[in-house]
Amino acid sequence: MKMISAAVLAGMIATGALAAPTVKIAILQDGVSPYFQSMAAEVKQEISLLLADDWNVTFLDGPDWTGDWQPVRAGDLLRAALEDPTVDLIYCGGLLLA
């Protein structure tokens, strides 16, 4: 019986059944700004520390998630994040996105 249990457990580990779940967080910014970048870094650090033991955290950020101070682009980014079924949380930095 122990041999079967060990085999089942090994199979679960191999398939990722016991792996920590993943949470995906989109970090959107109106444009490049030291203030927004500092705030985003703090949010990433705090969330990573709080979830480290139980969750794998993936952040979507950087130039692809920055509105370049253009209201239409900022709206498009927010819409894309809202419509993405894999995004669990959205952090918006700036008035254009809020």
mmCIF file of N, CA, C and O in Angstrom:
data_model
loop_
_atom_site.group_PDB
_atom_site.id
_atom_site.type_symbol
_atom_site.label_atom_id
_atom_site.label_comp_id
_atom_site.label_asym_id
_atom_site.label_seq_id
_atom_site.Cartn_x
_atom_site.Cartn_y
_atom_site.Cartn_z
ATOM 1 N N MET A 1 0.821 -1.192 0.000
ATOM 2 C CA MET A 1 0.000 0.000 0.000
ATOM 3 C C MET A 1 0.865 1.256 0.000
ATOM 4 O O MET A 1 0.563 2.223 -0.678
ATOM 5 N N LYS A 2 1.965 1.239 0.762
ATOM 6 C CA LYS A 2 2.851 2.399 0.791
ATOM 7 C C LYS A 2 3.486 2.632 -0.565
ATOM 8 O O LYS A 2 3.688 3.762 -0.955
ATOM 9 N N MET A 3 3.796 1.570 -1.293
ATOM 10 C CA MET A 3 4.397 1.696 -2.613
ATOM 11 C C MET A 3 3.427 2.380 -3.572
ATOM 12 O O MET A 3 3.807 3.249 -4.322
ATOM 13 N N ILE A 4 2.165 2.031 -3.530
ATOM 14 C CA ILE A 4 1.164 2.654 -4.393
ATOM 15 C C ILE A 4 0.995 4.119 -4.025
ATOM 16 O O ILE A 4 0.948 4.987 -4.876
ATOM 17 N N SER A 5 0.941 4.429 -2.750
ATOM 18 C CA SER A 5 0.785 5.807 -2.302
ATOM 19 C C SER A 5 1.960 6.654 -2.751
ATOM 20 O O SER A 5 1.781 7.795 -3.176
ATOM 21 N N ALA A 6 3.145 6.105 -2.668
ATOM 22 C CA ALA A 6 4.332 6.841 -3.101
ATOM 23 C C ALA A 6 4.288 7.085 -4.606
ATOM 24 O O ALA A 6 4.654 8.163 -5.079
ATOM 25 N N ALA A 7 3.801 6.103 -5.366
ATOM 26 C CA ALA A 7 3.701 6.260 -6.819
ATOM 27 C C ALA A 7 2.666 7.326 -7.177
ATOM 28 O O ALA A 7 2.888 8.139 -8.068
ATOM 29 N N VAL A 8 1.542 7.326 -6.478
ATOM 30 C CA VAL A 8 0.513 8.339 -6.723
ATOM 31 C C VAL A 8 1.059 9.719 -6.391
ATOM 32 O O VAL A 8 0.889 10.678 -7.147
ATOM 33 N N LEU A 9 1.740 9.839 -5.261
ATOM 34 C CA LEU A 9 2.329 11.119 -4.859
ATOM 35 C C LEU A 9 3.369 11.568 -5.885
ATOM 36 O O LEU A 9 3.384 12.746 -6.280
ATOM 37 N N ALA A 10 4.202 10.666 -6.354
ATOM 38 C CA ALA A 10 5.210 11.016 -7.363
ATOM 39 C C ALA A 10 4.540 11.492 -8.644
ATOM 40 O O ALA A 10 4.987 12.455 -9.272
ATOM 41 N N GLY A 11 3.439 10.858 -9.026
ATOM 42 C CA GLY A 11 2.707 11.279 -10.216
ATOM 43 C C GLY A 11 2.103 12.653 -10.047
ATOM 44 O O GLY A 11 2.105 13.476 -10.964
ATOM 45 N N MET A 12 1.593 12.932 -8.863
ATOM 46 C CA MET A 12 1.018 14.252 -8.601
ATOM 47 C C MET A 12 2.087 15.336 -8.666
ATOM 48 O O MET A 12 1.860 16.417 -9.208
ATOM 49 N N ILE A 13 3.242 15.050 -8.127
ATOM 50 C CA ILE A 13 4.340 16.018 -8.161
ATOM 51 C C ILE A 13 4.791 16.236 -9.600
ATOM 52 O O ILE A 13 4.991 17.365 -10.033
ATOM 53 N N ALA A 14 4.911 15.150 -10.359
ATOM 54 C CA ALA A 14 5.376 15.251 -11.743
ATOM 55 C C ALA A 14 4.399 16.044 -12.612
ATOM 56 O O ALA A 14 4.810 16.769 -13.511
ATOM 57 N N THR A 15 3.109 15.936 -12.337
ATOM 58 C CA THR A 15 2.128 16.643 -13.154
ATOM 59 C C THR A 15 1.838 18.043 -12.637
ATOM 60 O O THR A 15 1.059 18.774 -13.240
ATOM 61 N N GLY A 16 2.414 18.389 -11.506
ATOM 62 C CA GLY A 16 2.202 19.728 -10.965
ATOM 63 C C GLY A 16 0.956 19.851 -10.117
ATOM 64 O O GLY A 16 0.548 20.959 -9.769
ATOM 65 N N ALA A 17 0.341 18.740 -9.766
ATOM 66 C CA ALA A 17 -0.881 18.790 -8.971
ATOM 67 C C ALA A 17 -0.637 19.386 -7.595
ATOM 68 O O ALA A 17 -1.543 19.937 -6.990
ATOM 69 N N LEU A 18 0.565 19.269 -7.086
ATOM 70 C CA LEU A 18 0.882 19.824 -5.777
ATOM 71 C C LEU A 18 1.616 21.160 -5.882
ATOM 72 O O LEU A 18 1.994 21.737 -4.884
ATOM 73 N N ALA A 19 1.791 21.639 -7.088
ATOM 74 C CA ALA A 19 2.501 22.902 -7.281
ATOM 75 C C ALA A 19 1.641 24.055 -6.782
ATOM 76 O O ALA A 19 0.413 23.994 -6.796
ATOM 77 N N ALA A 20 2.309 25.100 -6.336
ATOM 78 C CA ALA A 20 1.597 26.289 -5.885
ATOM 79 C C ALA A 20 0.850 26.908 -7.057
ATOM 80 O O ALA A 20 1.353 26.935 -8.173
ATOM 81 N N PRO A 21 -0.364 27.396 -6.814
ATOM 82 C CA PRO A 21 -1.098 28.053 -7.898
ATOM 83 C C PRO A 21 -0.405 29.340 -8.314
ATOM 84 O O PRO A 21 0.359 29.930 -7.553
ATOM 85 N N THR A 22 -0.683 29.775 -9.525
ATOM 86 C CA THR A 22 -0.079 30.998 -10.056
ATOM 87 C C THR A 22 -1.118 32.105 -10.107
ATOM 88 O O THR A 22 -2.252 31.870 -10.497
ATOM 89 N N VAL A 23 -0.701 33.286 -9.704
ATOM 90 C CA VAL A 23 -1.539 34.476 -9.815
ATOM 91 C C VAL A 23 -0.824 35.429 -10.772
ATOM 92 O O VAL A 23 0.393 35.586 -10.711
ATOM 93 N N LYS A 24 -1.582 36.015 -11.698
ATOM 94 C CA LYS A 24 -1.001 36.921 -12.681
ATOM 95 C C LYS A 24 -1.514 38.329 -12.409
ATOM 96 O O LYS A 24 -2.720 38.559 -12.350
ATOM 97 N N ILE A 25 -0.578 39.265 -12.248
ATOM 98 C CA ILE A 25 -0.911 40.646 -11.919
ATOM 99 C C ILE A 25 -0.386 41.566 -13.007
ATOM 100 O O ILE A 25 0.808 41.569 -13.306
ATOM 101 N N ALA A 26 -1.290 42.342 -13.593
ATOM 102 C CA ALA A 26 -0.909 43.326 -14.607
ATOM 103 C C ALA A 26 -0.652 44.661 -13.905
ATOM 104 O O ALA A 26 -1.482 45.133 -13.134
ATOM 105 N N ILE A 27 0.506 45.243 -14.163
ATOM 106 C CA ILE A 27 0.852 46.555 -13.611
ATOM 107 C C ILE A 27 0.888 47.544 -14.758
ATOM 108 O O ILE A 27 1.793 47.527 -15.586
ATOM 109 N N LEU A 28 -0.145 48.375 -14.819
ATOM 110 C CA LEU A 28 -0.301 49.342 -15.898
ATOM 111 C C LEU A 28 0.105 50.733 -15.405
ATOM 112 O O LEU A 28 -0.174 51.096 -14.274
ATOM 113 N N GLN A 29 0.760 51.495 -16.286
ATOM 114 C CA GLN A 29 1.165 52.851 -15.949
ATOM 115 C C GLN A 29 0.776 53.793 -17.080
ATOM 116 O O GLN A 29 0.811 53.422 -18.250
ATOM 117 N N ASP A 30 0.404 55.031 -16.700
ATOM 118 C CA ASP A 30 0.081 56.040 -17.710
ATOM 119 C C ASP A 30 1.251 56.275 -18.653
ATOM 120 O O ASP A 30 1.075 56.402 -19.850
ATOM 121 N N GLY A 31 2.434 56.357 -18.092
ATOM 122 C CA GLY A 31 3.645 56.616 -18.853
ATOM 123 C C GLY A 31 4.848 56.404 -17.958
ATOM 124 O O GLY A 31 4.707 56.147 -16.765
ATOM 125 N N VAL A 32 6.021 56.517 -18.523
ATOM 126 C CA VAL A 32 7.245 56.334 -17.742
ATOM 127 C C VAL A 32 7.373 57.489 -16.766
ATOM 128 O O VAL A 32 7.324 58.662 -17.152
ATOM 129 N N SER A 33 7.514 57.149 -15.491
ATOM 130 C CA SER A 33 7.610 58.147 -14.437
ATOM 131 C C SER A 33 8.346 57.533 -13.258
ATOM 132 O O SER A 33 8.008 56.422 -12.835
ATOM 133 N N PRO A 34 9.328 58.234 -12.696
ATOM 134 C CA PRO A 34 10.010 57.691 -11.514
ATOM 135 C C PRO A 34 9.036 57.404 -10.371
ATOM 136 O O PRO A 34 9.182 56.411 -9.659
ATOM 137 N N TYR A 35 8.024 58.248 -10.221
ATOM 138 C CA TYR A 35 7.037 58.035 -9.146
ATOM 139 C C TYR A 35 6.266 56.733 -9.373
ATOM 140 O O TYR A 35 6.166 55.900 -8.477
ATOM 141 N N PHE A 36 5.709 56.557 -10.570
ATOM 142 C CA PHE A 36 4.949 55.344 -10.860
ATOM 143 C C PHE A 36 5.838 54.102 -10.783
ATOM 144 O O PHE A 36 5.417 53.056 -10.306
ATOM 145 N N GLN A 37 7.060 54.214 -11.269
ATOM 146 C CA GLN A 37 7.968 53.067 -11.231
ATOM 147 C C GLN A 37 8.308 52.689 -9.797
ATOM 148 O O GLN A 37 8.385 51.512 -9.467
ATOM 149 N N SER A 38 8.474 53.686 -8.930
ATOM 150 C CA SER A 38 8.747 53.423 -7.523
ATOM 151 C C SER A 38 7.551 52.746 -6.855
ATOM 152 O O SER A 38 7.697 51.769 -6.105
ATOM 153 N N MET A 39 6.359 53.266 -7.128
ATOM 154 C CA MET A 39 5.147 52.673 -6.553
ATOM 155 C C MET A 39 4.956 51.233 -7.045
ATOM 156 O O MET A 39 4.632 50.340 -6.261
ATOM 157 N N ALA A 40 5.158 51.011 -8.328
ATOM 158 C CA ALA A 40 5.010 49.669 -8.890
ATOM 159 C C ALA A 40 6.018 48.704 -8.273
ATOM 160 O O ALA A 40 5.681 47.563 -7.958
ATOM 161 N N ALA A 41 7.238 49.159 -8.072
ATOM 162 C CA ALA A 41 8.265 48.311 -7.451
ATOM 163 C C ALA A 41 7.872 47.942 -6.024
ATOM 164 O O ALA A 41 8.060 46.799 -5.594
ATOM 165 N N GLU A 42 7.322 48.895 -5.291
ATOM 166 C CA GLU A 42 6.879 48.620 -3.924
ATOM 167 C C GLU A 42 5.716 47.637 -3.904
ATOM 168 O O GLU A 42 5.669 46.730 -3.070
ATOM 169 N N VAL A 43 4.760 47.808 -4.815
ATOM 170 C CA VAL A 43 3.626 46.888 -4.902
ATOM 171 C C VAL A 43 4.121 45.480 -5.228
ATOM 172 O O VAL A 43 3.707 44.495 -4.602
ATOM 173 N N LYS A 44 5.012 45.362 -6.206
ATOM 174 C CA LYS A 44 5.558 44.051 -6.584
ATOM 175 C C LYS A 44 6.272 43.395 -5.410
ATOM 176 O O LYS A 44 6.082 42.207 -5.145
ATOM 177 N N GLN A 45 7.084 44.172 -4.708
ATOM 178 C CA GLN A 45 7.842 43.623 -3.583
ATOM 179 C C GLN A 45 6.909 43.149 -2.477
ATOM 180 O O GLN A 45 7.069 42.045 -1.947
ATOM 181 N N GLU A 46 5.923 43.965 -2.125
ATOM 182 C CA GLU A 46 5.007 43.613 -1.045
ATOM 183 C C GLU A 46 4.175 42.386 -1.402
ATOM 184 O O GLU A 46 4.029 41.470 -0.598
ATOM 185 N N ILE A 47 3.631 42.361 -2.606
ATOM 186 C CA ILE A 47 2.821 41.209 -3.021
ATOM 187 C C ILE A 47 3.674 39.947 -3.073
ATOM 188 O O ILE A 47 3.255 38.882 -2.621
ATOM 189 N N SER A 48 4.880 40.061 -3.594
ATOM 190 C CA SER A 48 5.770 38.896 -3.668
ATOM 191 C C SER A 48 6.075 38.353 -2.282
ATOM 192 O O SER A 48 6.067 37.136 -2.069
ATOM 193 N N LEU A 49 6.318 39.236 -1.325
ATOM 194 C CA LEU A 49 6.601 38.796 0.045
ATOM 195 C C LEU A 49 5.384 38.145 0.692
ATOM 196 O O LEU A 49 5.500 37.121 1.360
ATOM 197 N N LEU A 50 4.221 38.734 0.492
ATOM 198 C CA LEU A 50 3.011 38.210 1.122
ATOM 199 C C LEU A 50 2.587 36.860 0.541
ATOM 200 O O LEU A 50 2.056 36.011 1.257
ATOM 201 N N LEU A 51 2.814 36.639 -0.732
ATOM 202 C CA LEU A 51 2.340 35.419 -1.384
ATOM 203 C C LEU A 51 3.414 34.356 -1.571
ATOM 204 O O LEU A 51 3.110 33.261 -2.051
ATOM 205 N N ALA A 52 4.640 34.658 -1.205
ATOM 206 C CA ALA A 52 5.785 33.794 -1.519
ATOM 207 C C ALA A 52 5.607 32.345 -1.090
ATOM 208 O O ALA A 52 6.018 31.433 -1.805
ATOM 209 N N ASP A 53 4.987 32.106 0.052
ATOM 210 C CA ASP A 53 4.897 30.737 0.563
ATOM 211 C C ASP A 53 3.797 29.906 -0.101
ATOM 212 O O ASP A 53 3.850 28.685 -0.071
ATOM 213 N N ASP A 54 2.808 30.568 -0.684
ATOM 214 C CA ASP A 54 1.652 29.830 -1.167
ATOM 215 C C ASP A 54 1.341 29.982 -2.650
ATOM 216 O O ASP A 54 0.549 29.221 -3.191
ATOM 217 N N TRP A 55 1.893 30.997 -3.298
ATOM 218 C CA TRP A 55 1.534 31.307 -4.675
ATOM 219 C C TRP A 55 2.779 31.594 -5.508
ATOM 220 O O TRP A 55 3.751 32.152 -5.005
ATOM 221 N N ASN A 56 2.705 31.270 -6.789
ATOM 222 C CA ASN A 56 3.683 31.747 -7.759
ATOM 223 C C ASN A 56 3.092 33.022 -8.346
ATOM 224 O O ASN A 56 1.938 33.026 -8.769
ATOM 225 N N VAL A 57 3.864 34.087 -8.353
ATOM 226 C CA VAL A 57 3.356 35.370 -8.826
ATOM 227 C C VAL A 57 4.038 35.741 -10.136
ATOM 228 O O VAL A 57 5.260 35.714 -10.232
ATOM 229 N N THR A 58 3.234 36.083 -11.138
ATOM 230 C CA THR A 58 3.733 36.564 -12.416
ATOM 231 C C THR A 58 3.231 37.991 -12.599
ATOM 232 O O THR A 58 2.037 38.249 -12.433
ATOM 233 N N PHE A 59 4.144 38.898 -12.909
ATOM 234 C CA PHE A 59 3.785 40.288 -13.136
ATOM 235 C C PHE A 59 3.886 40.611 -14.622
ATOM 236 O O PHE A 59 4.857 40.258 -15.279
ATOM 237 N N LEU A 60 2.874 41.277 -15.132
ATOM 238 C CA LEU A 60 2.894 41.802 -16.492
ATOM 239 C C LEU A 60 3.163 43.297 -16.344
ATOM 240 O O LEU A 60 2.318 44.027 -15.824
ATOM 241 N N ASP A 61 4.337 43.733 -16.755
ATOM 242 C CA ASP A 61 4.669 45.149 -16.641
ATOM 243 C C ASP A 61 5.744 45.509 -17.649
ATOM 244 O O ASP A 61 6.109 44.702 -18.479
ATOM 245 N N GLY A 62 6.193 46.742 -17.587
ATOM 246 C CA GLY A 62 7.224 47.184 -18.513
ATOM 247 C C GLY A 62 6.632 47.972 -19.664
ATOM 248 O O GLY A 62 5.457 48.359 -19.643
ATOM 249 N N PRO A 63 7.419 48.197 -20.704
ATOM 250 C CA PRO A 63 6.991 49.040 -21.832
ATOM 251 C C PRO A 63 5.693 48.582 -22.501
ATOM 252 O O PRO A 63 4.905 49.405 -22.953
ATOM 253 N N ASP A 64 5.474 47.281 -22.560
ATOM 254 C CA ASP A 64 4.251 46.784 -23.196
ATOM 255 C C ASP A 64 2.998 47.134 -22.406
ATOM 256 O O ASP A 64 1.893 47.069 -22.931
ATOM 257 N N TRP A 65 3.161 47.488 -21.145
ATOM 258 C CA TRP A 65 2.034 47.794 -20.269
ATOM 259 C C TRP A 65 2.046 49.251 -19.827
ATOM 260 O O TRP A 65 1.484 49.602 -18.807
ATOM 261 N N THR A 66 2.682 50.110 -20.597
ATOM 262 C CA THR A 66 2.757 51.543 -20.307
ATOM 263 C C THR A 66 2.032 52.310 -21.406
ATOM 264 O O THR A 66 2.232 52.053 -22.588
ATOM 265 N N GLY A 67 1.203 53.273 -21.000
ATOM 266 C CA GLY A 67 0.362 54.012 -21.943
ATOM 267 C C GLY A 67 1.037 55.125 -22.707
ATOM 268 O O GLY A 67 0.410 55.755 -23.547
ATOM 269 N N ASP A 68 2.301 55.396 -22.420
ATOM 270 C CA ASP A 68 3.053 56.453 -23.120
ATOM 271 C C ASP A 68 2.337 57.807 -23.080
ATOM 272 O O ASP A 68 2.415 58.594 -24.014
ATOM 273 N N TRP A 69 1.600 58.042 -21.981
ATOM 274 C CA TRP A 69 0.888 59.312 -21.761
ATOM 275 C C TRP A 69 -0.185 59.575 -22.814
ATOM 276 O O TRP A 69 -0.592 60.703 -23.038
ATOM 277 N N GLN A 70 -0.638 58.531 -23.497
ATOM 278 C CA GLN A 70 -1.666 58.657 -24.529
ATOM 279 C C GLN A 70 -2.966 58.036 -24.008
ATOM 280 O O GLN A 70 -3.027 56.834 -23.754
ATOM 281 N N PRO A 71 -4.018 58.851 -23.849
ATOM 282 C CA PRO A 71 -5.278 58.334 -23.292
ATOM 283 C C PRO A 71 -5.841 57.121 -24.040
ATOM 284 O O PRO A 71 -6.321 56.175 -23.416
ATOM 285 N N VAL A 72 -5.761 57.119 -25.360
ATOM 286 C CA VAL A 72 -6.302 55.989 -26.124
ATOM 287 C C VAL A 72 -5.507 54.724 -25.840
ATOM 288 O O VAL A 72 -6.075 53.646 -25.612
ATOM 289 N N ARG A 73 -4.179 54.843 -25.852
ATOM 290 C CA ARG A 73 -3.336 53.671 -25.557
ATOM 291 C C ARG A 73 -3.582 53.177 -24.129
ATOM 292 O O ARG A 73 -3.679 51.977 -23.894
ATOM 293 N N ALA A 74 -3.691 54.098 -23.182
ATOM 294 C CA ALA A 74 -3.944 53.706 -21.790
ATOM 295 C C ALA A 74 -5.268 52.943 -21.697
ATOM 296 O O ALA A 74 -5.352 51.903 -21.024
ATOM 297 N N GLY A 75 -6.296 53.434 -22.390
ATOM 298 C CA GLY A 75 -7.581 52.740 -22.394
ATOM 299 C C GLY A 75 -7.494 51.367 -23.025
ATOM 300 O O GLY A 75 -8.100 50.406 -22.533
ATOM 301 N N ASP A 76 -6.740 51.268 -24.095
ATOM 302 C CA ASP A 76 -6.561 49.970 -24.767
ATOM 303 C C ASP A 76 -5.856 48.969 -23.853
ATOM 304 O O ASP A 76 -6.215 47.788 -23.823
ATOM 305 N N LEU A 77 -4.843 49.440 -23.118
ATOM 306 C CA LEU A 77 -4.120 48.558 -22.194
ATOM 307 C C LEU A 77 -5.034 48.059 -21.086
ATOM 308 O O LEU A 77 -5.020 46.876 -20.734
ATOM 309 N N LEU A 78 -5.812 48.974 -20.534
ATOM 310 C CA LEU A 78 -6.725 48.587 -19.464
ATOM 311 C C LEU A 78 -7.763 47.586 -19.982
ATOM 312 O O LEU A 78 -8.030 46.573 -19.339
ATOM 313 N N ARG A 79 -8.297 47.846 -21.143
ATOM 314 C CA ARG A 79 -9.276 46.939 -21.741
ATOM 315 C C ARG A 79 -8.650 45.557 -21.986
ATOM 316 O O ARG A 79 -9.267 44.524 -21.707
ATOM 317 N N ALA A 80 -7.424 45.551 -22.490
ATOM 318 C CA ALA A 80 -6.740 44.271 -22.748
ATOM 319 C C ALA A 80 -6.537 43.488 -21.453
ATOM 320 O O ALA A 80 -6.733 42.268 -21.421
ATOM 321 N N ALA A 81 -6.143 44.188 -20.395
ATOM 322 C CA ALA A 81 -5.937 43.513 -19.109
ATOM 323 C C ALA A 81 -7.257 42.994 -18.549
ATOM 324 O O ALA A 81 -7.325 41.882 -18.011
ATOM 325 N N LEU A 82 -8.317 43.793 -18.658
ATOM 326 C CA LEU A 82 -9.625 43.377 -18.156
ATOM 327 C C LEU A 82 -10.187 42.181 -18.929
ATOM 328 O O LEU A 82 -10.866 41.325 -18.355
ATOM 329 N N GLU A 83 -9.907 42.106 -20.209
ATOM 330 C CA GLU A 83 -10.438 41.032 -21.045
ATOM 331 C C GLU A 83 -9.586 39.763 -21.026
ATOM 332 O O GLU A 83 -10.033 38.716 -21.503
ATOM 333 N N ASP A 84 -8.388 39.851 -20.475
ATOM 334 C CA ASP A 84 -7.498 38.690 -20.419
ATOM 335 C C ASP A 84 -7.944 37.775 -19.273
ATOM 336 O O ASP A 84 -7.842 38.147 -18.104
ATOM 337 N N PRO A 85 -8.449 36.581 -19.583
ATOM 338 C CA PRO A 85 -8.944 35.703 -18.521
ATOM 339 C C PRO A 85 -7.845 35.173 -17.591
ATOM 340 O O PRO A 85 -8.149 34.659 -16.518
ATOM 341 N N THR A 86 -6.586 35.330 -17.977
ATOM 342 C CA THR A 86 -5.500 34.844 -17.119
ATOM 343 C C THR A 86 -5.030 35.897 -16.126
ATOM 344 O O THR A 86 -4.253 35.583 -15.230
ATOM 345 N N VAL A 87 -5.470 37.139 -16.267
ATOM 346 C CA VAL A 87 -5.073 38.209 -15.345
ATOM 347 C C VAL A 87 -6.003 38.177 -14.139
ATOM 348 O O VAL A 87 -7.219 38.259 -14.272
ATOM 349 N N ASP A 88 -5.400 38.065 -12.948
ATOM 350 C CA ASP A 88 -6.165 37.970 -11.712
ATOM 351 C C ASP A 88 -6.335 39.313 -11.006
ATOM 352 O O ASP A 88 -7.286 39.503 -10.253
ATOM 353 N N LEU A 89 -5.398 40.225 -11.223
ATOM 354 C CA LEU A 89 -5.420 41.506 -10.531
ATOM 355 C C LEU A 89 -4.779 42.551 -11.431
ATOM 356 O O LEU A 89 -3.818 42.256 -12.140
ATOM 357 N N ILE A 90 -5.318 43.767 -11.387
ATOM 358 C CA ILE A 90 -4.763 44.867 -12.185
ATOM 359 C C ILE A 90 -4.425 46.017 -11.248
ATOM 360 O O ILE A 90 -5.274 46.460 -10.481
ATOM 361 N N TYR A 91 -3.178 46.478 -11.312
ATOM 362 C CA TYR A 91 -2.746 47.682 -10.582
ATOM 363 C C TYR A 91 -2.576 48.774 -11.612
ATOM 364 O O TYR A 91 -1.824 48.628 -12.573
ATOM 365 N N CYS A 92 -3.304 49.883 -11.426
ATOM 366 C CA CYS A 92 -3.230 51.017 -12.347
ATOM 367 C C CYS A 92 -2.505 52.171 -11.692
ATOM 368 O O CYS A 92 -2.924 52.644 -10.639
ATOM 369 N N GLY A 93 -1.446 52.633 -12.336
ATOM 370 C CA GLY A 93 -0.693 53.773 -11.840
ATOM 371 C C GLY A 93 -0.937 54.977 -12.713
ATOM 372 O O GLY A 93 -0.399 55.053 -13.824
ATOM 373 N N GLY A 94 -1.773 55.902 -12.242
ATOM 374 C CA GLY A 94 -1.985 57.129 -12.991
ATOM 375 C C GLY A 94 -3.435 57.458 -13.221
ATOM 376 O O GLY A 94 -4.321 56.600 -13.117
ATOM 377 N N LEU A 95 -3.701 58.700 -13.537
ATOM 378 C CA LEU A 95 -5.060 59.182 -13.751
ATOM 379 C C LEU A 95 -5.675 58.678 -15.053
ATOM 380 O O LEU A 95 -6.885 58.439 -15.125
ATOM 381 N N LEU A 96 -4.875 58.494 -16.088
ATOM 382 C CA LEU A 96 -5.414 58.027 -17.363
ATOM 383 C C LEU A 96 -6.010 56.622 -17.217
ATOM 384 O O LEU A 96 -7.024 56.302 -17.845
ATOM 385 N N LEU A 97 -5.379 55.799 -16.424
ATOM 386 C CA LEU A 97 -5.823 54.418 -16.256
ATOM 387 C C LEU A 97 -6.905 54.292 -15.197
ATOM 388 O O LEU A 97 -7.715 53.371 -15.241
ATOM 389 N N ALA A 98 -6.910 55.197 -14.251
ATOM 390 C CA ALA A 98 -7.900 55.113 -13.164
ATOM 391 C C ALA A 98 -9.193 55.689 -13.652
ATOM 392 O O ALA A 98 -10.254 55.315 -13.381
#
